[in-house]
Amino acid sequence: MSATETEIKLALPPRDAAALAARLMRVPALARATPVREHLVSLYHDTPAQDLLRQRVALRLRREGPGGAGARWLQTLKTAGDTTSALSQRGEWEMPVAGPALELHRLEGTPWPAMDPDGVLAAALQPCFTTDFVRTRWRVRVRGGAVVEVALDVGAVTATVDGAAHATPLCELELELLQGPPEALLALARRIARHVPVLPLAASKAARGYALLHPPASPAVEAQPPALKRGMTVAQVAERVLQEPFHQFCANLFALQQGSDAPEVVHQARVGWRRLRSLARLFAPACAARPAPAAAALAPLLQSLGHLRDLDVARTQTLPALAAHYAQGGARQAAAWAAAQAALDAAADQARAQTRAALHRPAVGAALLAWQDWLHGWALAAQGECGVDACASDALAGAPARHWVRKRVQRLVRRLGAALKTAGDDEGLHHARILAKRLRYGSTSLAPLLPRRMGRHRGAAEQWQERLGAQRDWAQAAALVAGCGGDAAVVAFLRGAALGRGWDPLRDAARR
């Protein structure tokens, strides 16, 4: 029985699992270890009202090996860890049981008795979903004496909803720390990422099972700024504020990798990345000796996401909004417009495939794990474990955050005001739009630490961002239709519409 589990989860492309396993066998860190393969089936339990989910607890029965009299059964209780990070520490209590039935009396010494003192939850427990996968695991001893179990899990999560079975594939790596510091997990993960395409993954198997029972309205993960308290230090605020957009970015990349075609997934992935970069810039003076990782390895992915987003906006927003106006010219105009719409749809399908291909480059996963490692440094600083080599100034990292973040946000307010006053061309407007985004992201994420009057600056930043963004979107639609070989009259109409909104697409194209 263990009381703490420290692990990092990494998603793998769901296709070609056998090829991925073969590539893992050749990773130098794993090649020296003997792999062990086993078939695992887990049955998760909860009440009909899903009280355990609300308390962020998972309770499962796991069968190891084939069914029958020789099967080994384990009962496991897990409590919540940090759900916004691929690197998590959470409570875990595991024990053997006689067979495929819960033995709740074995949970003495765990949080369960306090959760269910009168036995009401125990009486209502029932199976709710299943995981069924083949696990290939390696026990690895890494430099410094740390010991890590690396597990490749390939299978599915299945749940029955209204009599119908629903499933989602499992193809992931779990690196569990058996001995040593958490940094050993990140170091080994980065070594593996040089050879295999991975994505940091915060969602547990249980979370994906519950998502089958209660599918979200949208697969996209939107911003959810964390709760902040006024007495927090700069490092404590930075850790929470920076971890959340990183999770937003990775979670939407995971949805895209798993096959989601929803335009909002692409949009929220880009929002997550921009929020992360903007907030990293805001907190940079607090840790100048340990700057944020370079983004060069992510450039192909980010460019692909940007192009795909431009296509999605043009085909789902800009063209549909103008279609009726152009079609008034008659059947020929309507046909030309429909052809332009179809060309954009086809281009978006191709761009989406290219974006997924970019996710399969090992360099992307390695770069994301470099960011995860950097964020872990902030976690150490928040716990008071950041030394002089890691932080530019322990005094600053440990200082109260409230006054410091106010000064940083007010500086953005002044810079945006100056940029709007002097923006006389497309370059100036583009710069103002970037500053408006940075002010919006910073003031929203840090709102609990800012005075209420900052709300009007946030509102103004949102208005400027949306206004300048709308102008660019209309210009982009004209350029994209032209690039797809669209009818010249349709392109001219779109350019005229963009000019009517105060944006010259020709100058914009020349600037890019």
Coordinates of C-alpha atoms in Angstrom, one line a residue:
M1 CA 0.0 0.0 0.0
S2 CA 1.4 3.4 -1.0
A3 CA 0.2 6.8 0.1
T4 CA 1.7 8.9 -2.7
E5 CA 2.0 8.4 -6.4
T6 CA 4.3 10.7 -8.5
E7 CA 4.0 10.2 -12.2
I8 CA 4.0 11.9 -15.6
K9 CA 1.6 11.0 -18.3
L10 CA 2.4 11.3 -22.0
A11 CA -0.1 10.8 -24.8
L12 CA 1.0 9.0 -28.0
P13 CA -0.6 9.0 -31.4
P14 CA -3.5 6.5 -31.3
R15 CA -2.5 4.8 -34.5
D16 CA 0.3 2.4 -35.1
A17 CA 0.6 1.4 -31.5
A18 CA 2.7 -1.7 -32.4
A19 CA 5.2 0.6 -34.3
L20 CA 5.4 2.9 -31.3
A21 CA 6.2 0.0 -29.0
A22 CA 9.0 -1.1 -31.3
R23 CA 10.4 2.4 -31.3
L24 CA 10.3 2.5 -27.5
M25 CA 12.2 -0.8 -27.4
R26 CA 15.0 1.0 -29.2
V27 CA 15.1 4.1 -26.9
P28 CA 18.6 3.8 -25.2
A29 CA 17.1 4.4 -21.7
L30 CA 14.8 1.5 -22.1
A31 CA 16.8 -0.9 -24.3
R32 CA 18.9 -2.1 -21.3
A33 CA 15.7 -3.0 -19.3
T34 CA 13.7 -6.2 -19.8
P35 CA 10.1 -5.3 -20.8
V36 CA 7.2 -7.1 -19.0
R37 CA 3.8 -7.3 -20.7
E38 CA 0.5 -7.8 -19.0
H39 CA -3.3 -7.5 -19.7
L40 CA -5.1 -5.2 -17.3
V41 CA -8.8 -4.7 -16.9
S42 CA -10.1 -2.1 -14.4
L43 CA -13.6 -1.5 -13.3
Y44 CA -14.3 2.0 -11.8
H45 CA -17.0 2.4 -9.2
D46 CA -19.1 5.4 -8.2
T47 CA -22.6 6.2 -6.9
P48 CA -25.4 7.0 -9.4
A49 CA -25.0 10.6 -8.3
Q50 CA -21.2 10.3 -8.8
D51 CA -20.3 11.5 -5.4
L52 CA -16.7 10.3 -5.8
L53 CA -16.3 12.4 -8.9
R54 CA -17.4 15.4 -7.1
Q55 CA -14.9 14.7 -4.3
R56 CA -12.2 14.1 -7.0
V57 CA -11.7 10.5 -5.9
A58 CA -11.4 7.4 -8.0
L59 CA -12.1 3.8 -6.8
R60 CA -11.3 0.9 -9.0
L61 CA -10.9 -2.9 -9.1
R62 CA -8.2 -4.1 -11.4
R63 CA -7.6 -7.6 -12.7
E64 CA -4.1 -8.5 -13.7
G65 CA -3.6 -11.2 -16.2
P66 CA -6.2 -13.5 -17.8
G67 CA -9.5 -14.1 -16.1
G68 CA -10.3 -17.2 -14.2
A69 CA -9.3 -18.6 -10.8
G70 CA -5.6 -17.6 -11.2
A71 CA -6.4 -13.9 -11.7
R72 CA -4.9 -11.3 -9.3
W73 CA -7.2 -8.5 -8.2
L74 CA -6.2 -5.2 -6.8
Q75 CA -8.4 -2.5 -5.1
T76 CA -7.1 1.1 -5.5
L77 CA -8.3 4.4 -4.1
K78 CA -6.9 7.5 -5.6
T79 CA -7.3 11.1 -4.5
A80 CA -6.9 14.2 -6.6
G81 CA -3.5 15.6 -7.6
D82 CA -2.7 18.6 -9.7
T83 CA -5.1 18.2 -12.6
T84 CA -3.5 20.9 -14.7
S85 CA -0.1 19.2 -15.0
A86 CA 1.2 16.1 -16.8
L87 CA 3.5 15.8 -13.7
S88 CA 1.2 14.9 -10.8
Q89 CA 1.5 13.9 -7.2
R90 CA -1.6 12.4 -5.7
G91 CA -2.7 10.0 -3.0
E92 CA -2.9 6.3 -3.9
W93 CA -3.7 3.3 -1.8
E94 CA -3.5 -0.1 -3.4
M95 CA -4.1 -3.5 -1.9
P96 CA -4.8 -7.1 -3.1
V97 CA -8.4 -8.4 -2.7
A98 CA -9.9 -11.9 -3.1
G99 CA -11.8 -11.4 -6.3
P100 CA -13.9 -9.0 -8.4
A101 CA -15.7 -7.4 -5.5
L102 CA -14.9 -4.3 -3.4
E103 CA -13.5 -4.9 0.1
L104 CA -14.1 -1.4 1.6
H105 CA -13.1 -2.6 5.1
R106 CA -9.6 -2.8 3.7
L107 CA -9.5 1.0 3.2
E108 CA -8.9 1.8 6.9
G109 CA -6.0 4.2 7.1
T110 CA -7.1 5.9 3.9
P111 CA -9.4 9.0 3.3
W112 CA -12.3 6.7 2.7
P113 CA -13.6 6.4 6.3
A114 CA -13.8 10.2 6.6
M115 CA -15.5 10.4 3.2
D116 CA -18.2 7.8 4.1
P117 CA -18.5 7.6 7.9
D118 CA -22.1 6.2 7.9
G119 CA -21.7 3.9 4.9
V120 CA -24.2 5.7 2.6
L121 CA -21.7 5.9 -0.3
A122 CA -20.6 2.3 0.1
A123 CA -24.2 1.1 -0.2
A124 CA -24.7 3.1 -3.4
L125 CA -21.5 2.1 -5.2
Q126 CA -21.8 0.5 -8.7
P127 CA -19.6 -0.1 -11.7
C128 CA -19.6 2.9 -14.1
F129 CA -16.9 2.4 -16.7
T130 CA -14.0 0.0 -17.7
T131 CA -10.5 0.3 -18.9
D132 CA -9.1 -2.6 -20.9
F133 CA -5.5 -2.4 -22.1
V134 CA -2.2 -4.2 -22.6
R135 CA 0.6 -2.7 -20.5
T136 CA 4.3 -3.0 -21.5
R137 CA 6.5 -1.8 -18.6
W138 CA 10.2 -1.3 -18.1
R139 CA 11.9 -0.7 -14.7
V140 CA 14.6 1.9 -15.4
R141 CA 17.4 3.1 -13.1
V142 CA 18.5 6.5 -14.1
R143 CA 21.6 8.6 -13.2
G144 CA 21.6 9.6 -9.5
G145 CA 20.0 6.4 -8.3
A146 CA 16.4 7.2 -9.1
V147 CA 14.2 4.4 -10.2
V148 CA 11.3 4.9 -12.7
E149 CA 8.7 2.5 -14.0
V150 CA 7.8 3.3 -17.7
A151 CA 4.5 1.8 -18.8
L152 CA 3.1 1.8 -22.3
D153 CA -0.7 1.3 -22.2
V154 CA -2.6 0.5 -25.3
G155 CA -6.3 -0.3 -25.3
A156 CA -9.6 1.5 -24.6
V157 CA -11.9 3.1 -22.0
T158 CA -15.5 1.9 -22.4
A159 CA -18.7 3.1 -20.8
T160 CA -22.4 2.2 -21.4
V161 CA -24.7 5.2 -21.7
D162 CA -28.5 4.6 -22.3
G163 CA -27.8 1.0 -23.3
A164 CA -25.2 1.9 -25.9
A165 CA -21.4 1.2 -25.5
H166 CA -19.1 4.2 -26.0
A167 CA -15.3 3.9 -26.2
T168 CA -12.2 6.1 -26.5
P169 CA -8.8 4.7 -27.4
L170 CA -5.9 4.6 -24.9
C171 CA -2.4 5.0 -26.1
E172 CA -0.2 6.6 -23.5
L173 CA 3.0 6.4 -21.5
E174 CA 3.0 6.6 -17.7
L175 CA 6.3 7.2 -16.0
E176 CA 5.9 6.5 -12.2
L177 CA 8.6 7.5 -9.7
L178 CA 9.6 4.5 -7.6
Q179 CA 12.6 6.1 -6.0
G180 CA 14.3 9.6 -6.2
P181 CA 13.2 13.2 -7.0
P182 CA 10.5 14.2 -9.4
E183 CA 13.1 15.8 -11.6
A184 CA 14.2 12.3 -12.6
L185 CA 10.8 11.7 -14.3
L186 CA 11.1 14.9 -16.4
A187 CA 14.6 14.1 -17.4
L188 CA 13.7 10.5 -18.5
A189 CA 10.6 11.8 -20.3
R190 CA 12.7 14.2 -22.3
R191 CA 15.1 11.5 -23.3
I192 CA 12.2 9.3 -24.5
A193 CA 10.7 12.3 -26.4
R194 CA 13.8 12.5 -28.6
H195 CA 12.7 9.2 -30.2
V196 CA 8.9 9.0 -29.9
P197 CA 6.2 11.7 -30.5
V198 CA 4.5 12.5 -27.1
L199 CA 2.2 15.1 -25.7
P200 CA 2.1 16.0 -21.9
L201 CA -1.3 14.8 -20.7
A202 CA -3.1 15.8 -17.5
A203 CA -6.3 13.8 -18.0
S204 CA -6.3 10.5 -16.1
K205 CA -8.0 7.3 -17.4
A206 CA -10.7 8.0 -14.9
A207 CA -11.3 11.5 -16.2
R208 CA -11.7 10.1 -19.7
G209 CA -14.1 7.5 -18.4
Y210 CA -16.3 10.1 -16.8
A211 CA -16.1 12.2 -20.0
L212 CA -17.8 9.2 -21.8
L213 CA -20.6 9.2 -19.2
H214 CA -21.0 13.0 -19.5
P215 CA -19.7 14.2 -22.8
P216 CA -18.7 17.9 -22.7
A217 CA -20.6 20.3 -24.9
S218 CA -17.4 21.0 -26.8
P219 CA -14.1 19.1 -27.0
A220 CA -12.3 22.4 -26.7
V221 CA -10.7 23.3 -23.4
E222 CA -11.1 27.0 -22.6
A223 CA -9.2 29.2 -20.2
Q224 CA -9.9 28.7 -16.6
P225 CA -7.8 31.1 -14.6
P226 CA -6.9 29.6 -11.2
A227 CA -8.0 30.9 -7.9
L228 CA -5.4 33.3 -6.4
K229 CA -5.1 34.7 -2.9
R230 CA -3.7 38.1 -1.9
G231 CA -1.1 36.7 0.4
M232 CA 0.6 34.7 -2.3
T233 CA 4.2 35.2 -3.4
V234 CA 5.3 36.1 -6.9
A235 CA 6.5 32.5 -7.4
Q236 CA 3.3 31.0 -6.1
V237 CA 1.2 33.1 -8.4
A238 CA 3.4 32.5 -11.3
E239 CA 3.2 28.7 -10.9
R240 CA -0.6 28.7 -10.9
V241 CA -1.0 31.3 -13.6
L242 CA 1.5 29.7 -16.0
Q243 CA 0.6 26.1 -15.5
E244 CA -3.1 26.7 -16.5
P245 CA -2.5 28.0 -20.1
F246 CA 0.1 25.3 -20.7
H247 CA -2.6 22.7 -19.8
Q248 CA -5.0 24.5 -22.1
F249 CA -2.5 24.4 -25.0
C250 CA -1.7 20.7 -24.5
A251 CA -5.3 19.5 -23.8
N252 CA -6.4 21.0 -27.1
L253 CA -3.5 19.6 -29.0
F254 CA -4.5 16.2 -27.5
A255 CA -8.1 16.6 -28.7
L256 CA -6.8 17.5 -32.2
Q257 CA -4.4 14.5 -32.1
Q258 CA -7.3 12.2 -31.1
G259 CA -9.3 13.2 -34.2
S260 CA -11.4 16.2 -33.2
D261 CA -12.2 18.4 -36.3
A262 CA -13.9 21.1 -34.2
P263 CA -12.6 24.6 -35.2
E264 CA -12.8 25.7 -31.6
V265 CA -10.2 23.1 -30.6
V266 CA -7.7 24.8 -32.9
H267 CA -8.7 28.3 -31.7
Q268 CA -8.3 27.4 -28.0
A269 CA -5.0 25.7 -28.6
R270 CA -3.7 29.0 -30.1
V271 CA -5.3 31.0 -27.2
G272 CA -3.6 28.7 -24.7
W273 CA -0.2 29.2 -26.4
R274 CA -0.6 32.9 -26.6
R275 CA -1.7 33.2 -23.0
L276 CA 1.3 31.1 -21.9
R277 CA 3.8 33.2 -23.9
S278 CA 2.2 36.5 -22.8
L279 CA 2.2 35.5 -19.1
A280 CA 5.7 34.1 -19.3
R281 CA 6.8 37.5 -20.6
L282 CA 4.9 39.2 -17.7
F283 CA 6.7 37.1 -15.1
A284 CA 10.1 37.1 -16.8
P285 CA 11.7 39.7 -14.5
A286 CA 11.1 37.4 -11.5
C287 CA 13.2 34.7 -12.9
A288 CA 15.6 36.3 -15.5
A289 CA 18.3 33.7 -14.9
R290 CA 16.0 30.9 -16.0
P291 CA 14.2 32.2 -19.1
A292 CA 11.3 30.4 -20.7
P293 CA 12.3 27.8 -23.2
A294 CA 12.8 28.7 -26.9
A295 CA 9.9 28.1 -29.2
A296 CA 11.9 27.3 -32.3
A297 CA 11.0 23.6 -32.3
L298 CA 7.3 24.4 -32.0
A299 CA 7.4 26.9 -35.0
P300 CA 6.2 24.4 -37.7
L301 CA 3.3 23.4 -35.4
L302 CA 2.4 27.0 -34.5
Q303 CA 2.5 28.1 -38.1
S304 CA 0.3 25.2 -39.1
L305 CA -2.2 26.0 -36.3
G306 CA -2.2 29.7 -37.4
H307 CA -2.9 28.9 -41.1
L308 CA -5.6 26.4 -40.1
R309 CA -7.3 28.9 -37.8
D310 CA -7.3 31.5 -40.6
L311 CA -9.0 29.0 -42.9
D312 CA -11.5 28.1 -40.2
V313 CA -12.5 31.7 -39.5
A314 CA -12.8 32.5 -43.2
R315 CA -15.0 29.4 -44.0
T316 CA -17.1 29.3 -40.8
Q317 CA -17.5 33.0 -40.0
T318 CA -16.5 35.5 -42.7
L319 CA -17.9 33.9 -45.8
P320 CA -21.2 32.8 -44.3
A321 CA -21.8 36.3 -42.9
L322 CA -21.4 37.8 -46.4
A323 CA -22.9 35.1 -48.6
A324 CA -26.4 36.5 -48.8
H325 CA -25.1 39.9 -49.9
Y326 CA -23.0 38.5 -52.7
A327 CA -25.6 36.0 -53.9
Q328 CA -28.1 38.8 -54.6
G329 CA -26.2 39.3 -57.9
G330 CA -27.8 36.1 -59.3
A331 CA -27.1 32.4 -59.9
R332 CA -23.6 32.9 -61.3
Q333 CA -22.5 34.9 -58.3
A334 CA -24.0 32.3 -56.0
A335 CA -22.2 29.5 -57.7
A336 CA -18.9 31.4 -57.6
W337 CA -19.4 32.0 -53.9
A338 CA -20.2 28.4 -53.2
A339 CA -17.1 27.3 -55.1
A340 CA -15.0 29.6 -52.9
Q341 CA -16.6 28.2 -49.8
A342 CA -15.8 24.6 -51.0
A343 CA -12.2 25.5 -51.8
L344 CA -11.7 26.9 -48.3
D345 CA -13.3 23.7 -46.8
A346 CA -10.9 21.5 -48.8
A347 CA -7.9 23.6 -47.9
A348 CA -8.9 23.4 -44.2
D349 CA -9.1 19.6 -44.4
Q350 CA -5.6 19.5 -45.8
A351 CA -4.3 22.0 -43.3
R352 CA -5.8 19.9 -40.4
A353 CA -4.1 16.8 -41.7
Q354 CA -0.8 18.7 -41.9
T355 CA -1.2 20.0 -38.3
R356 CA -1.8 16.5 -37.0
A357 CA 1.3 15.4 -38.9
A358 CA 3.3 18.2 -37.2
L359 CA 2.1 16.8 -33.8
H360 CA 3.8 13.5 -34.7
R361 CA 7.3 15.1 -34.8
P362 CA 9.3 14.1 -31.7
A363 CA 10.7 17.6 -31.6
V364 CA 7.3 18.9 -30.6
G365 CA 6.9 16.7 -27.6
A366 CA 10.5 17.4 -26.5
A367 CA 9.9 21.1 -26.7
L368 CA 6.7 20.8 -24.6
L369 CA 8.5 18.8 -22.0
A370 CA 11.1 21.5 -21.8
W371 CA 8.2 23.9 -20.9
Q372 CA 7.0 21.4 -18.4
D373 CA 10.4 21.3 -16.8
W374 CA 10.5 25.1 -16.7
L375 CA 7.1 25.1 -15.0
H376 CA 8.3 22.6 -12.5
G377 CA 11.1 25.1 -11.6
W378 CA 8.4 27.6 -10.7
A379 CA 6.7 24.9 -8.6
L380 CA 10.0 24.5 -6.7
A381 CA 10.3 28.3 -6.3
A382 CA 6.7 28.4 -4.9
Q383 CA 7.7 25.8 -2.3
G384 CA 10.7 27.8 -1.3
E385 CA 13.1 25.3 -2.9
C386 CA 14.4 27.5 -5.7
G387 CA 18.1 28.2 -5.3
V388 CA 20.2 31.1 -6.7
D389 CA 21.1 29.1 -9.8
A390 CA 17.4 28.6 -10.7
C391 CA 16.0 32.0 -9.9
A392 CA 17.3 35.5 -10.7
S393 CA 16.3 36.7 -7.2
D394 CA 14.9 34.6 -4.4
A395 CA 13.9 37.8 -2.8
L396 CA 11.7 38.7 -5.7
A397 CA 10.3 35.2 -6.3
G398 CA 9.4 35.1 -2.6
A399 CA 8.0 38.6 -2.4
P400 CA 4.3 39.4 -2.1
A401 CA 2.8 39.2 -5.5
R402 CA 0.0 41.8 -5.3
H403 CA 1.9 45.0 -5.6
W404 CA 4.4 43.5 -8.1
V405 CA 1.7 42.2 -10.6
R406 CA -0.2 45.5 -10.4
K407 CA 2.9 47.4 -11.6
R408 CA 3.4 44.9 -14.4
V409 CA -0.2 45.1 -15.6
Q410 CA -0.2 48.9 -15.4
R411 CA 2.9 49.0 -17.5
L412 CA 0.9 47.1 -20.2
V413 CA -1.9 49.7 -19.9
R414 CA 0.5 52.5 -20.6
R415 CA 2.1 50.7 -23.5
L416 CA -1.2 49.9 -25.2
G417 CA -2.4 53.5 -24.8
A418 CA 0.8 54.8 -26.4
A419 CA 0.6 52.3 -29.2
L420 CA -3.0 53.2 -30.1
K421 CA -2.1 56.9 -30.2
T422 CA 0.8 56.4 -32.6
A423 CA -0.7 53.5 -34.8
G424 CA -0.7 55.1 -38.2
D425 CA -0.2 52.0 -40.4
D426 CA -0.8 48.3 -40.4
E427 CA 2.4 47.6 -38.5
G428 CA 1.3 49.9 -35.7
L429 CA -2.2 48.4 -35.6
H430 CA -0.7 44.9 -35.5
H431 CA 1.5 45.9 -32.6
A432 CA -1.4 47.5 -30.8
R433 CA -3.4 44.3 -31.3
I434 CA -0.7 42.2 -29.7
L435 CA -0.5 44.5 -26.7
A436 CA -4.3 44.4 -26.3
K437 CA -4.1 40.6 -26.2
R438 CA -1.3 40.7 -23.6
L439 CA -3.2 43.1 -21.4
R440 CA -6.4 41.1 -21.7
Y441 CA -4.6 37.8 -20.8
G442 CA -2.7 39.3 -17.9
S443 CA -5.5 41.3 -16.4
T444 CA -7.9 38.3 -16.7
S445 CA -5.5 35.7 -15.1
L446 CA -4.5 38.1 -12.3
A447 CA -7.9 39.7 -11.7
P448 CA -8.1 38.7 -8.0
L449 CA -4.9 40.6 -7.3
L450 CA -5.8 43.7 -9.2
P451 CA -7.9 46.7 -8.2
R452 CA -11.5 46.7 -9.6
R453 CA -10.8 49.8 -11.8
M454 CA -8.5 47.5 -13.9
G455 CA -11.7 45.9 -15.1
R456 CA -12.3 48.8 -17.5
H457 CA -8.8 48.4 -19.0
R458 CA -9.5 44.8 -19.5
G459 CA -12.8 45.6 -21.2
A460 CA -11.1 48.2 -23.4
A461 CA -8.4 45.7 -24.4
E462 CA -11.0 43.1 -25.3
Q463 CA -12.8 45.7 -27.6
W464 CA -9.6 46.7 -29.3
Q465 CA -8.5 43.1 -29.8
E466 CA -11.9 42.1 -31.3
R467 CA -12.1 45.3 -33.5
L468 CA -8.6 44.9 -34.9
G469 CA -8.9 41.2 -35.2
A470 CA -12.2 41.5 -37.2
Q471 CA -10.5 43.8 -39.6
R472 CA -7.7 41.4 -40.2
D473 CA -10.1 38.4 -40.6
W474 CA -11.9 40.1 -43.5
A475 CA -8.6 40.8 -45.2
Q476 CA -7.4 37.3 -44.6
A477 CA -10.6 35.9 -46.2
A478 CA -9.8 37.7 -49.4
A479 CA -6.1 36.5 -49.4
L480 CA -7.2 32.9 -48.7
V481 CA -9.8 32.7 -51.4
A482 CA -7.3 34.2 -53.9
G483 CA -4.7 31.6 -52.7
C484 CA -7.2 28.8 -53.4
G485 CA -7.8 30.0 -56.9
G486 CA -11.2 31.6 -56.2
D487 CA -13.2 33.7 -58.6
A488 CA -11.6 37.1 -59.1
A489 CA -14.9 38.9 -58.5
V490 CA -15.3 37.1 -55.2
V491 CA -11.8 38.1 -54.1
A492 CA -12.5 41.7 -55.2
F493 CA -15.8 41.8 -53.2
L494 CA -14.0 40.5 -50.1
R495 CA -11.2 43.1 -50.5
G496 CA -13.8 45.8 -50.8
A497 CA -15.6 44.6 -47.7
A498 CA -12.2 44.7 -45.8
L499 CA -11.4 48.2 -47.1
G500 CA -14.8 49.3 -45.9
R501 CA -13.9 48.3 -42.4
G502 CA -10.8 50.4 -42.5
W503 CA -8.2 47.7 -43.3
D504 CA -6.2 47.5 -46.6
P505 CA -5.6 43.8 -47.4
L506 CA -3.0 44.7 -50.0
R507 CA -0.8 46.5 -47.5
D508 CA -1.4 43.8 -44.9
A509 CA -0.2 41.1 -47.4
A510 CA 2.8 43.2 -48.2
R511 CA 3.7 43.6 -44.5
R512 CA 3.5 39.8 -44.0

